[in-house]
Short mmCIF file of C-alpha atoms and ligand atoms in Angstrom, two decimals:
data_model
loop_
_atom_site.label_atom_id
_atom_site.label_comp_id
_atom_site.label_asym_id
_atom_site.label_seq_id
_atom_site.Cartn_x
_atom_site.Cartn_y
_atom_site.Cartn_z
CA UNK A 7 -4.62 -14.38 17.28
CA UNK A 8 -5.94 -16.44 20.16
CA UNK A 9 -8.97 -16.57 22.39
CA UNK A 10 -8.75 -16.35 26.18
CA UNK A 11 -11.69 -16.06 28.58
CA UNK A 12 -13.99 -15.43 25.66
CA UNK A 13 -11.97 -12.47 24.41
CA UNK A 14 -10.01 -12.16 21.19
CA UNK A 15 -6.31 -11.52 21.76
CA UNK A 16 -4.16 -9.90 19.05
CA UNK A 17 -0.40 -10.20 19.36
CA UNK A 18 -0.86 -11.05 23.03
CA UNK A 19 -3.22 -8.15 23.80
CA UNK A 20 -6.84 -8.45 24.90
CA UNK A 21 -8.74 -6.56 22.20
CA UNK A 22 -11.69 -5.87 24.53
CA UNK A 23 -9.29 -4.23 26.99
CA UNK A 24 -7.71 -2.27 24.10
CA UNK A 25 -11.14 -0.98 23.10
CA UNK A 26 -11.75 0.14 26.65
CA UNK A 27 -8.34 1.72 27.12
CA UNK A 28 -8.00 3.52 23.79
CA UNK A 29 -11.64 3.87 22.74
CA UNK A 30 -13.24 2.86 19.45
CA UNK A 31 -13.06 2.97 16.49
CA UNK A 32 -9.51 1.73 16.84
CA UNK A 33 -6.98 0.30 14.42
CA UNK A 34 -4.76 -2.34 16.01
CA UNK A 35 -1.55 -3.30 14.22
CA UNK A 36 0.45 -6.36 15.22
CA UNK A 37 4.19 -5.79 15.09
CA UNK A 38 4.81 -9.55 15.20
CA UNK A 39 2.66 -10.11 12.10
CA UNK A 40 4.38 -7.28 10.21
CA UNK A 41 7.74 -8.76 11.16
CA UNK A 42 6.59 -12.20 10.06
CA UNK A 43 5.93 -10.79 6.59
CA UNK A 44 9.35 -9.15 6.60
CA UNK A 45 10.88 -12.48 7.58
CA UNK A 46 9.13 -14.23 4.70
CA UNK A 47 10.39 -11.59 2.29
CA UNK A 48 13.89 -12.08 3.64
CA UNK A 49 13.96 -15.82 3.02
CA UNK A 50 11.91 -15.84 -0.17
CA UNK A 51 13.54 -12.91 -1.87
CA UNK A 52 16.18 -10.74 -0.21
CA UNK A 53 18.49 -13.49 1.00
CA UNK A 54 17.78 -15.75 -1.95
CA UNK A 55 18.85 -13.51 -4.83
CA UNK A 56 21.65 -11.09 -5.55
CA UNK A 57 20.94 -7.43 -6.16
CA UNK A 58 17.34 -7.35 -5.00
CA UNK A 59 15.59 -4.79 -2.81
CA UNK A 60 12.23 -4.27 -1.17
CA UNK A 61 10.66 -0.80 -1.12
CA UNK A 62 7.63 -0.78 1.17
CA UNK A 63 4.74 1.07 -0.54
CA UNK A 64 3.93 3.47 2.26
CA UNK A 65 0.51 4.36 0.82
CA UNK A 66 -0.79 1.12 2.36
CA UNK A 67 -0.09 2.36 5.89
CA UNK A 68 2.16 5.31 6.49
CA UNK A 69 2.86 6.45 10.03
CA UNK A 70 6.09 7.51 11.73
CA UNK A 71 6.18 4.30 13.78
CA UNK A 72 5.58 2.07 10.74
CA UNK A 73 8.42 3.75 8.88
CA UNK A 74 10.69 3.02 11.84
CA UNK A 75 9.86 -0.68 11.49
CA UNK A 76 10.61 -0.52 7.76
CA UNK A 77 13.90 1.27 8.36
CA UNK A 78 14.91 -1.22 11.06
CA UNK A 79 14.39 -3.95 8.50
CA UNK A 80 16.73 -2.14 6.10
CA UNK A 81 14.09 -1.80 3.42
CA UNK A 82 13.54 1.13 1.11
CA UNK A 83 10.38 3.20 1.04
CA UNK A 84 8.09 4.08 -1.83
CA UNK A 85 6.37 7.46 -1.43
CA UNK A 86 4.00 9.18 -3.84
CA UNK A 87 3.32 12.63 -2.43
CA UNK A 88 4.78 15.45 -0.40
CA UNK A 89 2.78 14.16 2.58
CA UNK A 90 4.23 10.66 2.37
CA UNK A 91 7.69 12.11 1.78
CA UNK A 92 7.29 14.51 4.69
CA UNK A 93 6.29 11.60 6.94
CA UNK A 94 9.49 9.85 5.86
CA UNK A 95 11.57 12.96 6.50
CA UNK A 96 10.02 13.37 9.96
CA UNK A 97 10.70 9.70 10.69
CA UNK A 98 14.36 10.38 9.72
CA UNK A 99 14.01 7.77 7.04
CA UNK A 100 17.32 7.62 5.15
CA UNK A 101 16.97 9.60 1.92
CA UNK A 102 19.15 7.14 0.06
CA UNK A 103 16.45 4.50 0.61
CA UNK A 104 13.46 6.45 -0.69
CA UNK A 105 11.83 6.06 -4.09
CA UNK A 106 9.41 8.67 -5.32
CA UNK A 107 6.50 7.48 -7.48
CA UNK A 108 3.37 9.34 -8.61
CA UNK A 109 1.64 10.27 -11.83
CA UNK A 110 1.56 14.03 -11.28
CA UNK A 111 4.42 15.18 -9.13
CA UNK A 112 4.43 18.92 -8.61
CA UNK A 113 7.51 21.10 -8.94
CA UNK A 114 7.43 21.63 -5.17
CA UNK A 115 7.26 17.89 -4.54
CA UNK A 116 10.15 17.21 -6.91
CA UNK A 117 12.21 19.95 -5.27
CA UNK A 118 11.51 18.58 -1.81
CA UNK A 119 12.51 15.09 -3.00
CA UNK A 120 15.68 16.25 -4.73
CA UNK A 121 16.70 18.48 -1.81
CA UNK A 122 16.23 15.59 0.61
CA UNK A 123 18.27 13.46 -1.79
CA UNK A 124 15.84 10.62 -2.52
CA UNK A 125 17.40 7.59 -4.08
CA UNK A 126 15.21 7.27 -7.14
CA UNK A 127 12.45 9.15 -8.89
CA UNK A 128 10.11 7.03 -10.98
CA UNK A 129 9.16 9.10 -14.00
CA UNK A 130 5.49 8.64 -14.77
CA UNK A 131 4.61 11.37 -17.25
CA UNK A 132 5.85 12.80 -20.51
CA UNK A 133 6.80 16.15 -19.00
CA UNK A 134 8.84 14.81 -16.14
CA UNK A 135 12.18 14.17 -17.87
CA UNK A 136 12.53 17.85 -18.77
CA UNK A 137 11.20 18.97 -15.43
CA UNK A 138 13.52 16.82 -13.31
CA UNK A 139 16.52 17.65 -15.50
CA UNK A 140 15.78 21.35 -15.06
CA UNK A 141 15.38 21.15 -11.28
CA UNK A 142 18.42 18.89 -10.89
CA UNK A 143 20.55 21.19 -13.09
CA UNK A 144 19.54 24.24 -11.04
CA UNK A 145 20.59 22.42 -7.88
CA UNK A 146 23.66 20.93 -9.53
CA UNK A 147 22.60 17.43 -8.55
CA UNK A 148 22.27 14.15 -10.41
CA UNK A 149 19.00 12.27 -9.99
CA UNK A 150 18.59 8.54 -10.57
CA UNK A 151 15.41 7.84 -12.54
CA UNK A 152 13.36 4.95 -13.87
CA UNK A 153 10.41 5.08 -16.24
CA UNK A 154 7.10 3.65 -15.12
CA UNK A 155 5.75 1.87 -18.16
CA UNK A 156 2.23 0.59 -18.76
CA UNK A 157 2.97 -2.97 -19.84
CA UNK A 158 -0.51 -3.54 -21.26
CA UNK A 159 -1.32 -6.62 -19.26
CA UNK A 160 -4.67 -7.31 -17.79
CA UNK A 161 -4.67 -8.02 -14.07
CA UNK A 162 -7.38 -10.19 -12.54
CA UNK A 163 -8.53 -7.75 -9.90
CA UNK A 164 -11.18 -5.09 -9.40
CA UNK A 165 -10.94 -2.71 -12.36
CA UNK A 166 -10.62 0.21 -9.93
CA UNK A 167 -7.27 -1.08 -8.71
CA UNK A 168 -5.96 -2.40 -12.02
CA UNK A 169 -3.22 -0.17 -13.37
CA UNK A 170 -1.16 -1.98 -16.01
CA UNK A 171 -3.46 -1.49 -18.99
CA UNK A 172 -2.67 1.02 -21.73
CA UNK A 173 -5.70 3.19 -21.06
CA UNK A 174 -4.50 4.29 -17.64
CA UNK A 175 -3.48 7.53 -16.04
CA UNK A 176 -0.41 5.73 -14.72
CA UNK A 177 2.83 5.21 -16.57
CA UNK A 178 4.09 5.71 -20.08
CA UNK A 179 2.72 3.48 -22.85
CA UNK A 180 5.23 1.27 -24.65
CA UNK A 181 4.55 3.00 -27.94
CA UNK A 182 7.91 3.52 -29.63
CA UNK A 183 6.92 7.01 -30.72
CA UNK A 184 6.00 7.96 -27.16
CA UNK A 185 8.47 6.09 -24.97
CA UNK A 186 11.73 6.09 -26.93
CA UNK A 187 12.13 9.86 -27.34
CA UNK A 188 11.80 10.06 -23.53
CA UNK A 189 14.36 7.31 -23.03
CA UNK A 190 16.75 9.02 -25.42
CA UNK A 191 16.36 12.28 -23.56
CA UNK A 192 16.94 10.59 -20.20
CA UNK A 193 20.05 8.82 -21.49
CA UNK A 194 21.48 12.12 -22.70
CA UNK A 195 20.34 14.40 -19.87
CA UNK A 196 23.45 15.51 -17.96
CA UNK A 197 21.75 15.54 -14.55
CA UNK A 198 19.78 12.30 -14.89
CA UNK A 199 21.10 8.84 -14.25
CA UNK A 200 18.71 6.63 -16.19
CA UNK A 201 18.54 3.25 -14.47
CA UNK A 202 15.69 1.34 -16.08
CA UNK A 203 12.00 0.52 -15.99
CA UNK A 204 9.24 0.21 -13.41
CA UNK A 205 5.78 -1.30 -13.62
CA UNK A 206 2.93 -1.94 -11.24
CA UNK A 207 0.23 -4.10 -12.79
CA UNK A 208 -2.48 -3.87 -10.16
CA UNK A 209 -3.28 -4.65 -6.58
CA UNK A 210 -4.70 -7.54 -4.54
CA UNK A 211 -3.60 -10.20 -7.07
CA UNK A 212 -3.73 -13.90 -6.23
CA UNK A 213 -2.39 -14.90 -9.62
CA UNK A 214 1.09 -14.18 -10.99
CA UNK A 215 0.19 -14.11 -14.69
CA UNK A 216 0.07 -10.33 -15.02
CA UNK A 217 3.37 -9.85 -13.18
CA UNK A 218 5.10 -12.47 -15.31
CA UNK A 219 3.77 -11.07 -18.56
CA UNK A 220 4.95 -7.62 -17.51
CA UNK A 221 8.42 -8.91 -16.59
CA UNK A 222 8.76 -10.32 -20.10
CA UNK A 223 7.76 -6.98 -21.55
CA UNK A 224 10.21 -5.07 -19.34
CA UNK A 225 13.04 -7.43 -20.31
CA UNK A 226 12.21 -7.07 -24.01
CA UNK A 227 12.39 -3.36 -23.51
CA UNK A 228 15.80 -3.63 -21.83
CA UNK A 229 17.02 -5.51 -24.89
CA UNK A 230 15.59 -2.96 -27.32
CA UNK A 231 17.13 -0.07 -25.36
CA UNK A 232 20.52 -1.76 -25.50
CA UNK A 233 20.24 -2.27 -29.26
CA UNK A 234 18.74 1.09 -30.06
CA UNK A 235 20.66 3.37 -27.71
CA UNK A 236 23.70 1.27 -26.90
CA UNK A 237 22.67 1.68 -23.27
CA UNK A 238 22.43 -1.04 -20.65
CA UNK A 239 19.80 -0.52 -18.00
CA UNK A 240 20.79 -1.49 -14.47
CA UNK A 241 17.52 -1.68 -12.56
CA UNK A 242 14.00 -3.03 -12.89
CA UNK A 243 11.17 -2.38 -10.48
CA UNK A 244 8.25 -4.82 -10.55
CA UNK A 245 5.90 -2.87 -8.25
CA UNK A 246 3.65 -4.45 -5.65
CA UNK A 247 0.20 -5.97 -5.90
CA UNK A 248 0.61 -9.26 -4.02
CA UNK A 249 -2.80 -10.25 -2.68
CA UNK A 250 -3.85 -11.03 0.89
CA UNK A 251 -6.62 -12.89 2.63
CA UNK A 252 -9.69 -10.87 3.55
CA UNK A 253 -12.13 -13.77 3.78
CA UNK A 254 -11.93 -17.54 3.58
CA UNK A 255 -12.51 -17.29 -0.17
CA UNK A 256 -9.22 -15.44 -0.70
CA UNK A 257 -5.81 -17.01 -1.10
CA UNK A 258 -2.63 -15.37 0.06
CA UNK A 259 0.15 -16.77 -2.05
CA UNK A 260 3.63 -16.82 -0.53
CA UNK A 261 5.89 -14.06 -1.84
CA UNK A 262 7.96 -16.73 -3.59
CA UNK A 263 4.96 -17.59 -5.78
CA UNK A 264 5.47 -14.20 -7.43
CA UNK A 265 9.16 -13.52 -6.93
CA UNK A 266 10.66 -16.90 -7.87
CA UNK A 267 9.26 -17.07 -11.41
CA UNK A 268 9.93 -13.36 -11.91
CA UNK A 269 13.56 -13.82 -10.91
CA UNK A 270 13.83 -16.97 -13.04
CA UNK A 271 12.79 -14.91 -16.04
CA UNK A 272 15.30 -12.19 -15.25
CA UNK A 273 18.16 -14.61 -14.69
CA UNK A 274 17.36 -16.65 -17.81
CA UNK A 275 17.19 -13.47 -19.86
CA UNK A 276 20.55 -12.25 -18.55
CA UNK A 277 22.17 -15.53 -19.41
CA UNK A 278 20.61 -15.80 -22.86
CA UNK A 279 21.30 -12.25 -23.85
CA UNK A 280 24.60 -11.91 -22.05
CA UNK A 281 23.04 -9.04 -20.15
CA UNK A 282 24.50 -7.89 -16.81
CA UNK A 283 22.04 -8.75 -14.03
CA UNK A 284 20.02 -5.66 -13.20
CA UNK A 285 18.98 -4.82 -9.66
CA UNK A 286 15.38 -5.93 -9.04
CA UNK A 287 13.10 -4.01 -6.70
CA UNK A 288 9.59 -4.90 -5.54
CA UNK A 289 7.18 -2.52 -3.84
CA UNK A 290 4.79 -4.49 -1.65
CA UNK A 291 2.36 -2.47 0.43
CA UNK A 292 -0.79 -4.41 1.28
CA UNK A 293 0.96 -7.77 1.62
CA UNK A 294 3.11 -6.43 4.46
CA UNK A 295 0.50 -4.73 6.62
CA UNK A 296 -3.03 -5.84 5.67
CA UNK A 297 -3.32 -9.01 7.73
CA UNK A 298 -1.40 -7.49 10.65
CA UNK A 299 -4.19 -4.99 11.21
CA UNK A 300 -7.66 -5.26 12.69
CA UNK A 301 -10.27 -2.62 13.47
CA UNK A 302 -12.34 -2.48 16.63
CA UNK A 303 -15.75 -0.86 16.71
CA UNK A 304 -18.46 -0.69 19.35
CA UNK A 305 -21.93 -1.84 18.40
CA UNK A 306 -24.59 0.84 18.92
CA UNK A 307 -28.04 0.87 17.37
CA UNK A 308 -29.58 -2.46 16.36
CA UNK A 309 -32.46 -2.51 13.92
CA UNK A 310 -34.39 -5.66 13.13
CA UNK A 311 -36.58 -5.69 10.03
CA UNK A 312 -38.49 -8.98 10.39
CA UNK A 313 -37.95 -11.32 7.44
CA UNK A 314 -35.71 -8.75 5.78
CA UNK A 315 -32.51 -7.98 7.64
CA UNK A 316 -31.00 -7.11 10.98
CA UNK A 317 -28.72 -4.09 10.94
CA UNK A 318 -26.17 -3.65 13.69
CA UNK A 319 -24.48 -0.27 13.61
CA UNK A 320 -20.88 0.47 14.52
CA UNK A 321 -19.34 3.74 15.69
CA UNK A 322 -17.33 4.17 12.46
CA UNK A 323 -17.61 2.70 8.99
CA UNK A 324 -16.70 4.03 5.56
CA UNK A 325 -14.76 6.87 7.14
CA UNK A 326 -12.26 4.40 8.59
CA UNK A 327 -12.69 1.68 5.94
CA UNK A 328 -13.82 2.93 2.54
CA UNK A 329 -12.98 -0.33 0.77
CA UNK A 330 -16.42 -2.03 0.96
CA UNK A 331 -18.10 1.11 -0.40
CA UNK A 332 -15.46 1.85 -3.00
CA UNK A 333 -14.53 -1.60 -4.31
CA UNK A 334 -17.33 -3.80 -2.96
CA UNK A 335 -14.59 -5.42 -0.87
CA UNK A 336 -15.52 -8.25 1.49
CA UNK A 337 -14.30 -8.57 5.05
CA UNK A 338 -14.56 -11.10 7.81
CA UNK A 339 -15.14 -10.27 11.46
CA UNK A 340 -16.32 -11.45 14.85
CA UNK A 341 -17.38 -10.19 18.25
CA UNK A 342 -14.21 -9.66 20.26
CA UNK A 343 -16.02 -10.02 23.60
CA UNK A 344 -17.95 -13.15 22.56
CA UNK A 345 -15.09 -14.85 20.78
CA UNK A 346 -15.88 -18.27 22.24
CA UNK A 347 -19.62 -18.16 21.62
CA UNK A 348 -21.21 -20.02 18.72
CA UNK A 349 -22.76 -17.96 15.96
CA UNK A 350 -26.52 -17.72 16.24
CA UNK A 351 -27.70 -15.01 13.86
CA UNK A 352 -26.98 -13.37 10.53
CA UNK A 353 -26.63 -9.60 10.65
CA UNK A 354 -25.44 -6.75 8.46
CA UNK A 355 -22.83 -4.50 10.03
CA UNK A 356 -23.48 -0.94 8.99
CA UNK A 357 -21.47 2.22 9.49
CA UNK A 358 -22.37 5.58 10.86
CA UNK A 359 -21.96 7.73 7.75
CA UNK A 360 -24.92 9.19 5.86
CA UNK A 361 -24.43 6.99 2.83
CA UNK A 362 -26.30 3.82 1.96
CA UNK A 363 -23.08 2.18 0.72
CA UNK A 364 -21.72 2.49 4.24
CA UNK A 365 -22.10 -1.23 4.94
CA UNK A 366 -18.99 -2.83 6.40
CA UNK A 367 -20.02 -6.49 6.18
CA UNK A 368 -23.24 -7.79 4.70
CA UNK A 369 -24.85 -10.94 6.11
CA UNK A 370 -22.27 -12.07 8.60
CA UNK A 371 -22.86 -14.85 11.12
CA UNK A 372 -22.29 -13.73 14.70
CA UNK A 373 -23.31 -14.74 18.20
CA UNK A 374 -26.38 -12.80 19.38
CA UNK A 375 -25.32 -9.17 19.05
CA UNK A 376 -25.97 -6.63 21.80
CA UNK A 377 -25.29 -2.92 22.04
CA UNK A 378 -21.85 -2.44 23.55
CA UNK A 379 -20.30 -5.52 21.93
CA UNK A 380 -16.96 -5.00 20.23
CA UNK A 381 -16.94 -5.89 16.55
CA UNK A 382 -13.57 -6.73 15.11
CA UNK A 383 -12.88 -6.56 11.38
CA UNK A 384 -9.90 -8.55 10.17
CA UNK A 385 -7.35 -7.54 7.53
CA UNK A 386 -7.75 -3.80 7.82
CA UNK A 387 -4.04 -2.96 8.16
CA UNK A 388 -3.68 -1.77 4.57
CA UNK A 389 -5.64 1.07 2.98
CA UNK A 390 -7.78 1.50 6.10
CA UNK A 391 -6.12 4.23 8.14
CA UNK A 392 -4.40 5.54 5.00
CA UNK A 393 -7.74 6.11 3.24
CA UNK A 394 -9.65 7.34 6.29
CA UNK A 395 -11.64 10.52 5.90
CA UNK A 396 -13.53 13.07 7.93
CA UNK A 397 -16.81 12.64 6.05
CA UNK A 398 -19.72 13.67 8.27
CA UNK A 399 -16.98 15.21 10.39
CA UNK A 400 -16.33 11.85 11.96
CA UNK A 401 -12.95 11.75 13.61
CA UNK A 402 -10.03 9.71 12.26
CA UNK A 403 -9.48 6.86 14.73
CA UNK A 404 -6.41 6.15 16.80
CA UNK A 405 -3.90 3.45 15.89
CA UNK A 406 -2.29 1.15 18.42
CA UNK A 407 0.76 -1.01 17.79
CA UNK A 408 0.66 -4.26 19.72
CA UNK A 409 3.61 -6.55 20.28
CA UNK A 410 3.75 -9.63 22.48
CA UNK A 411 1.23 -8.35 24.99
CA UNK A 412 2.34 -4.70 24.98
CA UNK A 413 0.25 -1.95 23.38
CA UNK A 414 1.45 1.48 22.35
CA UNK A 415 -0.43 4.34 20.81
CA UNK A 416 1.17 5.28 17.48
CA UNK A 417 -1.56 7.61 16.18
CA UNK A 418 -3.75 9.60 18.54
CA UNK A 419 -7.45 9.88 17.89
CA UNK A 420 -8.31 13.14 16.18
CA UNK A 421 -9.95 15.66 18.49
CA UNK A 422 -13.08 17.60 17.59
CA UNK A 423 -10.96 20.76 17.57
CA UNK A 424 -8.63 19.17 15.02
CA UNK A 425 -11.60 18.39 12.81
CA UNK A 426 -12.19 22.13 12.35
CA UNK A 427 -8.72 23.48 13.00
CA UNK A 428 -8.12 24.67 9.43
CA UNK A 429 -11.46 26.40 9.07
CA UNK A 430 -11.72 30.16 9.03
CA UNK A 431 -14.72 32.47 9.34
CA UNK A 432 -14.03 35.46 7.06
CA UNK A 433 -14.51 38.89 8.62
CA UNK A 434 -17.50 39.51 6.35
CA UNK A 435 -19.42 36.69 8.07
CA UNK A 436 -18.53 37.56 11.63
N1 LLP B 256 3.78 0.46 -6.25
C1 LLP B 256 2.97 1.29 -6.94
C2 LLP B 256 3.53 2.10 -8.00
C3 LLP B 256 1.61 1.34 -6.65
O1 LLP B 256 0.82 2.13 -7.35
C4 LLP B 256 1.09 0.54 -5.60
C5 LLP B 256 -0.35 0.59 -5.27
C6 LLP B 256 1.97 -0.28 -4.89
C7 LLP B 256 3.31 -0.31 -5.25
C8 LLP B 256 1.52 -1.15 -3.75
O2 LLP B 256 0.58 -2.07 -4.12
P1 LLP B 256 0.11 -3.21 -3.08
O3 LLP B 256 1.29 -4.10 -2.81
O4 LLP B 256 -0.33 -2.53 -1.86
O5 LLP B 256 -1.00 -3.89 -3.77
N2 LLP B 256 -6.57 1.61 -2.33
C9 LLP B 256 -6.58 0.35 -3.04
C10 LLP B 256 -5.20 -0.06 -3.48
C11 LLP B 256 -4.55 0.94 -4.39
C12 LLP B 256 -3.17 0.53 -4.75
C13 LLP B 256 -2.52 1.59 -5.54
N3 LLP B 256 -1.16 1.34 -5.84
C14 LLP B 256 -7.22 -0.70 -2.15
O6 LLP B 256 -7.57 -0.40 -1.02
O7 LLP B 256 -7.40 -1.84 -2.59
#
């Protein structure tokens, strides 16, 4: 990011010009910043250790163009639904680099995944072993599987995005009476290749304690499985969850802060227990795309309530960024067209949806705001576009990929016709 002639530039592009050219609301993704995160992962993890892989969690930001960047990097892809899988198929993402997660995969989704030949399916429920074995047998295929376990660690994050605790809809609890019969079945199933265990402890973590505690639990489990079933697992997946910087109060730890001590534990365990080193996979989503993305909105109505608050309204809001309303998430922002002006007032940036929680940023310092100014929100690259909705029949914004001064549209703005394209008036109402 830099400032030229009073305008904010993002990856070499004038954001005010982008707003004019593509309209607002607009998501702007910097290819250089995404690639910088890839580069950090390469040095901190991929090139540093043997048998490690990165599977980008596409839920954070899944578009055809993004998947091309992931493929170019040689990374795998984590998908959790037919829609995410279909996006991967349409992007020609190599099947042998796709992992399929999800706590309630339908028969149709599993069939689509197995037909496409996805690399791994992460089993997340007690019915799935039988189901996958049955589908794989019918298709005469072998499917590589891992079990997502709930490692019972408490992650220091918003409870809505904490997933590693026992009382969770995700994963299989490490209760011997629940987990081991499933493991035994998977080991014996003729069409399953049981590889090992997966966990994901939570999201937006700035502290590695939960990850490290879960690694210990997964390694203990590997040892127990070897003793109990005479079976050596060959892969562990430690999920994602690495936090990013939304405001100056947040810390973004380097990937190595998480991956180095996790790998140390794995390597020490292998040596101590004479255990062959398993493959280790991580599934970062947010940490790859969040800080690469910004959102641009145009300021419309301004409402001053003397001695109370000044509301400045934007032409989007919770429909393109649900995170403040859903998780009380905080964001930072500025006026893209007054980027060199000193701040002079405190305002609350509110959205356009009919919902009082539709407040994007409360009490933010900005230069004097006028209708027509362009408000930029930072760190919206993850879980912004991917969680966008059509509430109030607002249209899902366009997404632009910027790279060293060049801007390309990668998602078109929804049209009003598209907003109602699936609706049907039955004959009885005509
Ligand atoms: N792997 C699994 C199995 C997951 O469930 C998730 C996220 C990830 C990887 C990627 O986690 P990340 O690296 O992005 O933290 N909508 C919420 C986040 C939900 C995350 C759900 N699972 C938010 O906007 O904060």
